[in-house]
CSV table of C-alpha atoms and ligand atoms in Angstrom, one decimal:
chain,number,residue,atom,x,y,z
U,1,UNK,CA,-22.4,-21.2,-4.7
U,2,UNK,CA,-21.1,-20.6,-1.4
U,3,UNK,CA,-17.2,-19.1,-0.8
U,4,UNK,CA,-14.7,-18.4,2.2
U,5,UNK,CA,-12.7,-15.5,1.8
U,6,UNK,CA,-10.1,-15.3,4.8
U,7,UNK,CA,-8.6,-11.4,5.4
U,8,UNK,CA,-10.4,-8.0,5.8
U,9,UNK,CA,-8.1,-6.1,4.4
U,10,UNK,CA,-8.8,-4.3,0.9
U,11,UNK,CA,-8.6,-7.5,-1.0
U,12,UNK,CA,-10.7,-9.6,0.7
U,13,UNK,CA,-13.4,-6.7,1.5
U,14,UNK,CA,-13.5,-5.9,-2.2
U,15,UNK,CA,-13.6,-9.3,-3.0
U,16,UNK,CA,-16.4,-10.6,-1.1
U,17,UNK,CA,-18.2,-7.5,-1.9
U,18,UNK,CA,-17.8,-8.0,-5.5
U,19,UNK,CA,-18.6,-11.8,-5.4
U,20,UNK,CA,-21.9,-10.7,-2.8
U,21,UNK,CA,-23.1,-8.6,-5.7
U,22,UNK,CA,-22.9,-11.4,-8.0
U,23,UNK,CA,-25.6,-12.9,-5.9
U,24,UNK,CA,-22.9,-15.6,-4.0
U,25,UNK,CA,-23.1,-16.4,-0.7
U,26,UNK,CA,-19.9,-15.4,1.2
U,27,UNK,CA,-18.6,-15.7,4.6
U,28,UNK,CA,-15.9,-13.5,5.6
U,29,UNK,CA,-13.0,-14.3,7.7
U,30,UNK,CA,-11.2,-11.8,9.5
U,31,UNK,CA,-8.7,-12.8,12.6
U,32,UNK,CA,-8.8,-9.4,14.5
U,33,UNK,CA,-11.6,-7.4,15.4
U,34,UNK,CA,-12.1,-4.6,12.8
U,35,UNK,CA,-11.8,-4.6,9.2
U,36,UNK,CA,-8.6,-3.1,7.9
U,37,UNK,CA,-6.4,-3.8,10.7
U,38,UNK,CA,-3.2,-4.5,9.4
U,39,UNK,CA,-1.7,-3.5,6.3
U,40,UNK,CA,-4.7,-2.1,4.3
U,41,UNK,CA,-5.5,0.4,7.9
U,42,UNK,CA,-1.5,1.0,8.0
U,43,UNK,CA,-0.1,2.5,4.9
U,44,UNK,CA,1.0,5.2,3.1
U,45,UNK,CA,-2.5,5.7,1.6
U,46,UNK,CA,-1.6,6.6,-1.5
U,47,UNK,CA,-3.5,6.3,-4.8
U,48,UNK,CA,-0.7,5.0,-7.2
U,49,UNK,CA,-0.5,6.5,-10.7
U,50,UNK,CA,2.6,4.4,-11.1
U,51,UNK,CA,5.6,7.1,-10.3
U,52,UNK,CA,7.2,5.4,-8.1
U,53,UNK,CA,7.5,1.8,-10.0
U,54,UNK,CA,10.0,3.5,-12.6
U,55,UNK,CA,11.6,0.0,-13.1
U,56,UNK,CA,8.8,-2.2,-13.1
U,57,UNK,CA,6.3,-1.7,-16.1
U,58,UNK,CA,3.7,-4.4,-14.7
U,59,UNK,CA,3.7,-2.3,-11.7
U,60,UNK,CA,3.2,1.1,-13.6
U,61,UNK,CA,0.3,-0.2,-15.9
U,62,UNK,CA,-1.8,-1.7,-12.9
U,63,UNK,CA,-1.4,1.1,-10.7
U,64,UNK,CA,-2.2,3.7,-13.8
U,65,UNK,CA,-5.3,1.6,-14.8
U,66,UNK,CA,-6.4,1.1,-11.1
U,67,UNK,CA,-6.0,4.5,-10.1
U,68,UNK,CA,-8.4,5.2,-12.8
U,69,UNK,CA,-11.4,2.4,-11.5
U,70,UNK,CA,-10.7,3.0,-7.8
U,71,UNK,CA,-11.4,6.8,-8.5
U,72,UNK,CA,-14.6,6.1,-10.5
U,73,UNK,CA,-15.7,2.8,-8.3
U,74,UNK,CA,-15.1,4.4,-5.0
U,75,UNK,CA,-15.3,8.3,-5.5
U,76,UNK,CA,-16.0,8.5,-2.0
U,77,UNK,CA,-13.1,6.7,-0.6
U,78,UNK,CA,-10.1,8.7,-1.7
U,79,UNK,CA,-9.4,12.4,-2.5
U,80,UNK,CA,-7.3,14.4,-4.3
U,81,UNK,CA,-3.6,15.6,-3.0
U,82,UNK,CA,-3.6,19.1,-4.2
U,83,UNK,CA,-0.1,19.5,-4.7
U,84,UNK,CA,2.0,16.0,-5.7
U,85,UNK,CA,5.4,16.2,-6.6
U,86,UNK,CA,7.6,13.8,-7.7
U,87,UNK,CA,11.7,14.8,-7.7
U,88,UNK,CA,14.4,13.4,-9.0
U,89,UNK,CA,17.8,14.4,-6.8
U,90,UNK,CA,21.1,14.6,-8.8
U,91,UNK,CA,22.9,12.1,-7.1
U,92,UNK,CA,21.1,9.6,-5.1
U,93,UNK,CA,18.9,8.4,-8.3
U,94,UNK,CA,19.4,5.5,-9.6
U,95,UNK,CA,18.4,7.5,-12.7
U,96,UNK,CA,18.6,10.5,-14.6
U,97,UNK,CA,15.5,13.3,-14.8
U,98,UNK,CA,15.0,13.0,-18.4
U,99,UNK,CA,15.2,8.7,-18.4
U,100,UNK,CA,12.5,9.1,-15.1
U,101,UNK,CA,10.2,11.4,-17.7
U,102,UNK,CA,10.6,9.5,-20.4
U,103,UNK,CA,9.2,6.3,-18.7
U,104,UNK,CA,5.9,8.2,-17.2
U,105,UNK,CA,5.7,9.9,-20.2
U,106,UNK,CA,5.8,6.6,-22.7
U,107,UNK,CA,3.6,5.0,-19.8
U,108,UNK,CA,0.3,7.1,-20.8
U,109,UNK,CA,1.1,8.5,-16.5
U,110,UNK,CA,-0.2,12.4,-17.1
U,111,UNK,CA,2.6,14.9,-15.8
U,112,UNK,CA,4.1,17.8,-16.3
U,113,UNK,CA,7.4,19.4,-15.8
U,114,UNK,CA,7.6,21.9,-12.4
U,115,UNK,CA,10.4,24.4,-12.4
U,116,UNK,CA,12.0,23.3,-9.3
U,117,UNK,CA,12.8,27.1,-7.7
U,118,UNK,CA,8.8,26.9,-7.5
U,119,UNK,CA,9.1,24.7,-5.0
U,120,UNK,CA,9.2,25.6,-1.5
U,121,UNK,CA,10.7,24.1,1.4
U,122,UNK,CA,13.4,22.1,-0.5
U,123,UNK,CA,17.3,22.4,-1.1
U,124,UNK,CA,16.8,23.5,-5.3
U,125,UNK,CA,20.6,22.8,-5.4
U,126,UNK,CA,20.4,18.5,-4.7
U,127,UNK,CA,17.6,18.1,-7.6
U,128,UNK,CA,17.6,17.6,-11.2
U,129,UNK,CA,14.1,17.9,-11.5
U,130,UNK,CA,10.7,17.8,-10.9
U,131,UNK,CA,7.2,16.5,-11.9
U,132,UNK,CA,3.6,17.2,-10.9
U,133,UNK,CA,1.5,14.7,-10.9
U,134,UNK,CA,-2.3,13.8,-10.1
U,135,UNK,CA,-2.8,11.1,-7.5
U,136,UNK,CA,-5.2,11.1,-4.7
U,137,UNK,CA,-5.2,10.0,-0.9
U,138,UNK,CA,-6.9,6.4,0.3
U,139,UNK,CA,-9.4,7.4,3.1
U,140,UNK,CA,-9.6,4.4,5.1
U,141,UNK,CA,-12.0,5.6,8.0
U,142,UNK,CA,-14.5,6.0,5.5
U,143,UNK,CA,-13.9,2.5,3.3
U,144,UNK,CA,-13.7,0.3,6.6
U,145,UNK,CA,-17.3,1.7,7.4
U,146,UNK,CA,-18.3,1.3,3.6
U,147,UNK,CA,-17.7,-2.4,3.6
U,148,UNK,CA,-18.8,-2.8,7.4
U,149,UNK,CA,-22.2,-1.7,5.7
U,150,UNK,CA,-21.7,-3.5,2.4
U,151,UNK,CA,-20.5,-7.2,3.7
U,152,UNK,CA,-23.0,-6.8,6.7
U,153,UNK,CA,-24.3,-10.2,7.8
U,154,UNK,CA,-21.1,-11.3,5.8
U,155,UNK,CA,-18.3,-10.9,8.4
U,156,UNK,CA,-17.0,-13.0,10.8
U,157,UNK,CA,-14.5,-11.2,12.9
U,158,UNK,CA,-12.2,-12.4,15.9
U,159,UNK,CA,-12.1,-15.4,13.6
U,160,UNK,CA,-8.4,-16.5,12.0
U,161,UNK,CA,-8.7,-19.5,10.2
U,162,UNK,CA,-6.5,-22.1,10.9
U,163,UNK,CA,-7.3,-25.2,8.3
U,164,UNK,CA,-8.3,-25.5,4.7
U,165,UNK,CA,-8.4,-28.9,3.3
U,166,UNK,CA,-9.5,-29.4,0.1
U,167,UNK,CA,-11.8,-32.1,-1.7
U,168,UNK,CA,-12.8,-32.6,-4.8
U,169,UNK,CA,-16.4,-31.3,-5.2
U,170,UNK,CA,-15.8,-28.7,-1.8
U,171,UNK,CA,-13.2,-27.2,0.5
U,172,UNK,CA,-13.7,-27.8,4.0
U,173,UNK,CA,-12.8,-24.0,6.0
U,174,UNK,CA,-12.1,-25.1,9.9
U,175,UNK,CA,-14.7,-27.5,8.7
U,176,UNK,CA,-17.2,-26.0,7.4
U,177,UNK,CA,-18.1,-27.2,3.6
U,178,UNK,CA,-17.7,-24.2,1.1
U,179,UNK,CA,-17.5,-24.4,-2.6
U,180,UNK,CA,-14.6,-22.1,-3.3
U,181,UNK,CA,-12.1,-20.5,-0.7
U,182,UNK,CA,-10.1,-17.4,-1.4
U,183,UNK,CA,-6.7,-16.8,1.1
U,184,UNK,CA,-6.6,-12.5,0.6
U,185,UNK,CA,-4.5,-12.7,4.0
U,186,UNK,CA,-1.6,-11.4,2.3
U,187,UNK,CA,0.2,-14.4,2.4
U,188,UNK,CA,-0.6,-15.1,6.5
U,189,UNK,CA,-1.9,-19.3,5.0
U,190,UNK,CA,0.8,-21.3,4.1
U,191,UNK,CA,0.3,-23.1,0.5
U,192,UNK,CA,-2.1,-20.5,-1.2
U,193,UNK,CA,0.7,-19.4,-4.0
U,194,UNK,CA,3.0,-17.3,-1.6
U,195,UNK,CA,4.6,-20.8,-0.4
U,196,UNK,CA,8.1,-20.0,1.4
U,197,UNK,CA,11.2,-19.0,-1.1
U,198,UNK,CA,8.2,-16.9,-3.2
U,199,UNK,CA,7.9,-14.5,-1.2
U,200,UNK,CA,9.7,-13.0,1.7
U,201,UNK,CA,7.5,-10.9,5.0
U,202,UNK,CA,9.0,-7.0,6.0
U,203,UNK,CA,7.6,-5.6,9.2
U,204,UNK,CA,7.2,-1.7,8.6
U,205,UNK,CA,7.9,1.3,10.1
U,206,UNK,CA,5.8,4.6,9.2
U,207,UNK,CA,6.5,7.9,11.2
U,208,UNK,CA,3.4,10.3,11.3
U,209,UNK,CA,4.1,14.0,11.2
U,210,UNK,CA,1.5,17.1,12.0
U,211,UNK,CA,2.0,19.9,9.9
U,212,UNK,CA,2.5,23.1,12.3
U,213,UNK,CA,0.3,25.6,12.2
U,214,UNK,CA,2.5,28.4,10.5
U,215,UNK,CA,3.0,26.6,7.9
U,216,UNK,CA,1.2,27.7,4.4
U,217,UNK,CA,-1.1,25.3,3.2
U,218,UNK,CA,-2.0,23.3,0.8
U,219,UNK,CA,1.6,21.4,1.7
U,220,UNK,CA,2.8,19.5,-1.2
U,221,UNK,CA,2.8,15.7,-1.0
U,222,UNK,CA,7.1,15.0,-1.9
U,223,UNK,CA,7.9,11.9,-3.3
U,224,UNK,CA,12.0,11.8,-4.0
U,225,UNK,CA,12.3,9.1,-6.9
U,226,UNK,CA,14.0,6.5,-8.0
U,227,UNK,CA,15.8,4.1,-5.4
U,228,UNK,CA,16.5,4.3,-1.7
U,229,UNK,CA,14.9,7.6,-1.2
U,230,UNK,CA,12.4,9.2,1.1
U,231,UNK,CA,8.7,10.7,0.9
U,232,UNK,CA,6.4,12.7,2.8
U,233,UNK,CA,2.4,11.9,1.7
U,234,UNK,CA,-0.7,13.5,3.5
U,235,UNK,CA,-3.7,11.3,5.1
U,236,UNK,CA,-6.6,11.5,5.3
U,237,UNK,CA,-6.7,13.8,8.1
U,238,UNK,CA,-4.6,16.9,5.6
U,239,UNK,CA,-2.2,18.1,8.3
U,240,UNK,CA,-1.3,15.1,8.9
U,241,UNK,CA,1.4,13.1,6.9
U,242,UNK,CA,3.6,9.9,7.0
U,243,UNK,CA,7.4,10.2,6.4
U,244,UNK,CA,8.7,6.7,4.8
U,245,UNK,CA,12.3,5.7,3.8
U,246,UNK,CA,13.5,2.9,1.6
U,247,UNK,CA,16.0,2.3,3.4
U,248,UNK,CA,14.5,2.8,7.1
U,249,UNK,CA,11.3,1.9,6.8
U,250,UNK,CA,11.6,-2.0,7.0
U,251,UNK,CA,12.5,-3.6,10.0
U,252,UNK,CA,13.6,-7.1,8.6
U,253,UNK,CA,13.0,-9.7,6.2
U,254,UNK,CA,11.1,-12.9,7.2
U,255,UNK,CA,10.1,-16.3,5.5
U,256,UNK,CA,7.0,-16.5,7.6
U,257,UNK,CA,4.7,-14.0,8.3
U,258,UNK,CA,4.2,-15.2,12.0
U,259,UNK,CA,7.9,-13.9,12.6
U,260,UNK,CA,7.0,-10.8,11.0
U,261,UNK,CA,4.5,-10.4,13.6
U,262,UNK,CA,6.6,-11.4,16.1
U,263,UNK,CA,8.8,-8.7,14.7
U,264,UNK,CA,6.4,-6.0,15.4
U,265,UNK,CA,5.5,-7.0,19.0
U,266,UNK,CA,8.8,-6.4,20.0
U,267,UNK,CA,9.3,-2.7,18.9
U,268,UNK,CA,9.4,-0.3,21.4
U,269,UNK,CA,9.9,3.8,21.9
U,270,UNK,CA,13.9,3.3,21.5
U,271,UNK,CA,13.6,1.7,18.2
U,272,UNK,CA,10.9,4.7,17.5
U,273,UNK,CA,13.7,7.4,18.4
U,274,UNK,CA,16.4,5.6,16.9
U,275,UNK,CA,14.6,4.9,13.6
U,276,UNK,CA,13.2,8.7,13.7
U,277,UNK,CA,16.6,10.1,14.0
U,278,UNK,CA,18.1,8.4,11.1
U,279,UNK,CA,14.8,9.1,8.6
U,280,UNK,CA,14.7,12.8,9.7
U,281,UNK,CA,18.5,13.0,9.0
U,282,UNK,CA,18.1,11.1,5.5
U,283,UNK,CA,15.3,14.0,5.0
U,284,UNK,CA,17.3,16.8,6.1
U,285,UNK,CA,19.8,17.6,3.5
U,286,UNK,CA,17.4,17.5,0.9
U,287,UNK,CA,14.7,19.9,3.3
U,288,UNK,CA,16.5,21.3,5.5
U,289,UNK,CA,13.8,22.8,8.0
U,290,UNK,CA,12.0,19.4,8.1
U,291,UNK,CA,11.7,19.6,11.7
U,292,UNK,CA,10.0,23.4,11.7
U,293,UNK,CA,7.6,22.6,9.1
U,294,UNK,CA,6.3,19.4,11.3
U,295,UNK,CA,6.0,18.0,14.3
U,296,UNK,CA,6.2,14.3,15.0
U,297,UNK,CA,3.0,12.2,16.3
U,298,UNK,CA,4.1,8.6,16.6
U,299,UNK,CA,4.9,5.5,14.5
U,300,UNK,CA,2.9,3.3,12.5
U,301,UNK,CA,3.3,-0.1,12.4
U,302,UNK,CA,2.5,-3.2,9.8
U,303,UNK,CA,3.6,-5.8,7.3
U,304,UNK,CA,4.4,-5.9,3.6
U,305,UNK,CA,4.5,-9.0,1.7
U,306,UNK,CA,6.6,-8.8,-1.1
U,307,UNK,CA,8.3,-10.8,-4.4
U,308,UNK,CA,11.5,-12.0,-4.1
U,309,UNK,CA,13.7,-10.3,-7.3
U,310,UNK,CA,15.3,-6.8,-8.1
U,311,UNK,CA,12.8,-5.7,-10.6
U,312,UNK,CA,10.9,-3.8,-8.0
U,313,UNK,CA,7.6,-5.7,-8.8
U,314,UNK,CA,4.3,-5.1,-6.8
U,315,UNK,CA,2.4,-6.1,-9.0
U,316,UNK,CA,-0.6,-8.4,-8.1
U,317,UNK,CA,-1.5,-11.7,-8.9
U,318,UNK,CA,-3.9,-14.3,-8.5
U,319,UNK,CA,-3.1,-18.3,-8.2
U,320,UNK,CA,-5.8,-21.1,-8.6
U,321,UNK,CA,-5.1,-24.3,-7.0
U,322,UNK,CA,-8.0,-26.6,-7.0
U,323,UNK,CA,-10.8,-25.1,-5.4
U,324,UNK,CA,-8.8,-22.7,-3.4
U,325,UNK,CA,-7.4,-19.0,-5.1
U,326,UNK,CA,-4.0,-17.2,-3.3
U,327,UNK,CA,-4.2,-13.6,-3.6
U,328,UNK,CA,-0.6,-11.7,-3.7
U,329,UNK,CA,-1.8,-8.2,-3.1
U,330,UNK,CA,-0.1,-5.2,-5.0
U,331,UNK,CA,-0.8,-2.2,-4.5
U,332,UNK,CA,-4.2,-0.5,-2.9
U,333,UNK,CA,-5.7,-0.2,-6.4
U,334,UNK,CA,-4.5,-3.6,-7.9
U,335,UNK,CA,-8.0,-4.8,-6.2
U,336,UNK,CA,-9.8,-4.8,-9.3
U,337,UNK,CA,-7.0,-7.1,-11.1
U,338,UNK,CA,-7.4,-9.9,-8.7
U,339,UNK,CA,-11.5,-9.8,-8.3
U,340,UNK,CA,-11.6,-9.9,-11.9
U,341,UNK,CA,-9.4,-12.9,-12.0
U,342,UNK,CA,-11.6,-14.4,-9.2
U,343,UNK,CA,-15.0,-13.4,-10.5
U,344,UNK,CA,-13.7,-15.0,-14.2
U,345,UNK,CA,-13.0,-18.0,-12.7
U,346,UNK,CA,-15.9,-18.6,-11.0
U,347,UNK,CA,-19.2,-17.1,-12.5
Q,401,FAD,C1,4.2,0.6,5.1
Q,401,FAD,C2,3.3,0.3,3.9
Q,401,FAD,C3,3.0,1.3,3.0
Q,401,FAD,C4,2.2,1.1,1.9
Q,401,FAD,N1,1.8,2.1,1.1
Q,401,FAD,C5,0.9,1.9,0.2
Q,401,FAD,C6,0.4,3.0,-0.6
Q,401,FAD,O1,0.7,4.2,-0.3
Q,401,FAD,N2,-0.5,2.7,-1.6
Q,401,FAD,C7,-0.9,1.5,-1.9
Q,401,FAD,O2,-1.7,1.3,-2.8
Q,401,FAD,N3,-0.5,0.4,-1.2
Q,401,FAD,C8,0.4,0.6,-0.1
Q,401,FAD,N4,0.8,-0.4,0.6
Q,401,FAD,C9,0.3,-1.8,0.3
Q,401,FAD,C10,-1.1,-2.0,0.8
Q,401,FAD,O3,-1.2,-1.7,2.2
Q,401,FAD,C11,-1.5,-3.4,0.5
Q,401,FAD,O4,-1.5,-3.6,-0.9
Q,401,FAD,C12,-2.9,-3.7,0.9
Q,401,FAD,O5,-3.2,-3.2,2.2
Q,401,FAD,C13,-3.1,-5.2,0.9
Q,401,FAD,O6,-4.3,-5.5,1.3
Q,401,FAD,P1,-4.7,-7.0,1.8
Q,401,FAD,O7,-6.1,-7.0,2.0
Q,401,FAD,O8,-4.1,-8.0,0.8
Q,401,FAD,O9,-3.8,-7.2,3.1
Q,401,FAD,P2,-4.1,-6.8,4.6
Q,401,FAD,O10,-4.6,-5.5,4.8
Q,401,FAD,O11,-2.8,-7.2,5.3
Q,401,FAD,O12,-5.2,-7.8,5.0
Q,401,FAD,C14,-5.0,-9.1,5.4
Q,401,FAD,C15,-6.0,-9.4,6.5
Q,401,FAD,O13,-5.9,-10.9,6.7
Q,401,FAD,C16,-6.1,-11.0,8.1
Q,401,FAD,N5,-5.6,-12.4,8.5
Q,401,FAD,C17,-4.4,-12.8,8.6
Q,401,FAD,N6,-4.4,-14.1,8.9
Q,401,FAD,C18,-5.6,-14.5,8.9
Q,401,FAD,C19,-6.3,-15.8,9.2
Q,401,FAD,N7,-5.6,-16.9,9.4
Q,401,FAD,N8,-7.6,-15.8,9.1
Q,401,FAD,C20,-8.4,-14.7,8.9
Q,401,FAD,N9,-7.8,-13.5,8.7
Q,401,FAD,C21,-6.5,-13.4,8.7
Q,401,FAD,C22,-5.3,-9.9,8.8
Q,401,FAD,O14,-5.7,-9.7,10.1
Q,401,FAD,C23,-5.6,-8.7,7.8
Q,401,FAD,O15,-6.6,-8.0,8.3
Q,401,FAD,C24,1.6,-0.2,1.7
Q,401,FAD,C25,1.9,-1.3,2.6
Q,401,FAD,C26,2.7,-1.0,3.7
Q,401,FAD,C27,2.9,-2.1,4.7
């Protein structure tokens, strides 16, 4: 069996790998010129447990489970925050500390109450309260060179394809005969189950911080929860961290993800000044010496694909139309829900 996967991105890296294991012969797409490039090299990198999908329970059961077969799949390829913390702030939250528990609790998501005068660095006074909770950091250096070396002979990078036209015993890929084809572009191919009114495109906005040198480590990774709120997550490099807002972090909302792209091309340092302003003031009030505790580094830049609907869903999914599969990526650790759809379709 021979199958085209198009994106080298998480998905379509753990795909191919998967389906290369299975003894198929795969040729991987990828239109820039390094694996992980967009979205999957420009993220939070964080290792869901499902804390932050408080209104979505699709979300919350994917990301519990996957967190549990990324860590024992990929030991090497994410590590452990040493201090998470989730808070709940008394009146931004679109709901109470003890209905926020409840959910993780009843979810099987292991946490445990922190007292919040424990915690340093915050205003105690804006907070209802706090949980601890286990979840690890993605390290992307090392995963894009774990696939380079798994799919090798398997890539093809500098390569975007541009036409899939399917028969009825084989798909033709830019012309080239395959059996199968598998769109993990995150939703760049028109017609592969993320057709227009599905889905919408939100060019992103990260702001990289470096913890300063006085400052006592470890540093906890602070997640304020649920709704238009804010969060501070280390990277794989520990004194570094990303800030992200709900509310600043996306720069639009597009039908097509070629205007997203567009999107991004056109964001320059006054954009970056403007958009750090308003996300260190959003912080402020809730840590009030934000700005002594880090110093900024720059922005990063990518693309979310996301559901239309107010549930909050990331989950993932996986559509079969004839010969060809469109992947709707989730989250980081939803991988194993779509290659197992792929993998039960196939072999
Ligand atoms: C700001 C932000 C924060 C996030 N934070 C987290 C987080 O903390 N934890 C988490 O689990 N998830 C997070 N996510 C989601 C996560 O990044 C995605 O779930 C994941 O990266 C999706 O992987 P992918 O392979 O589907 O997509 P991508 O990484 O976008 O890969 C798609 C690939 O397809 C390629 N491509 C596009 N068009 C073509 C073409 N025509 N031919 C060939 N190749 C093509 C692109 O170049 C790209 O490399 C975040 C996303 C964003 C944007």
């Amino acid at each position: 069996m021979r199958v085209a996967v198009a994106g080298g991105g998480w998905y379509g890296c753990h795909i191919a790998s998967s389906l290369k294991a299975h003894g198929v012969s795969v040729d991987l797409f990828e239109k820039n010129d390094c694996l992980f490039s967009e979205a999957s090299g420009n993220n939070q990198f964080r290792l869901h447990q499902g804390l932050h999908y408080a209104r979505s329970a699709q979300t919350r059961h994917q990301s519990r489970d996957g967190y549990h077969r990324f860590a024992e799949r990929y030991p090497k390829l994410s590590t452990p925050v040493e201090d998470n913390i989730y808070l709940v702030p008394k009146e931004t939250s679109l709901i109470d500390f003890d209905t926020y528990f409840s959910i993780m609790l009843s979810s099987g998501i292991s946490i445990e109450k922190v007292p919040l005068n424990s915690i340093e660095h915050i205003d105690v006074e804006r907070f209802e309260g706090a949980v601890r909770c286990q979840e690890r950091v993605v390290l992307t250096s090392a995963a894009r060179a774990h696939f380079a070396k798994r799919l090798n002979g398997t890539v093809n990078l500098n390569h975007a394809v541009t036409e899939v036209r399917q028969h009825s015993d084989h798909v033709l890929v830019d012309g080239v005969a395959y059996d199968y084809f598998i769109d993990a572009t995150w939703g760049a191919l028109p017609g592969m189950g993320n057709e227009m009114g599905r889905v919408y495109f939100e060019p992103t906005l990260l702001l990289y911080y470096r913890l300063r040198d006085a400052i006592a480590r470890p540093f906890p990774a602070i997640t304020l929860v649920d709704g238009d709120l804010w969060s501070v997550y280390p990277t794989e490099d520990a004194d570094v961290f990303t800030l992200s807002s709900v509310t600043h972090t996306p720069l639009g909302r597009y039908d097509h993800k070629a205007d997203a792209y567009d999107r991004l091309a056109a964001i320059d340092g006054r954009l970056v000044d403007e958009k750090r302003g308003l996300m260190e003031a959003e912080v402020r009030p809730y840590m009030p010496d934000f700005s002594e505790v880090f110093a900024f580094v720059g922005p990063q830049l990518a693309i979310k694909t996301k559901p239309k609907g107010l549930s909050e869903n990331r989950a993932c999914g996986v559509v079969m139309n004839g010969r060809c599969f469109g992947v709707q990526s989730g989250k980081i650790d939803n991988i194993f829900y779509a290659t197992d759809r792929i993998l039960g379709a196939l072999l």
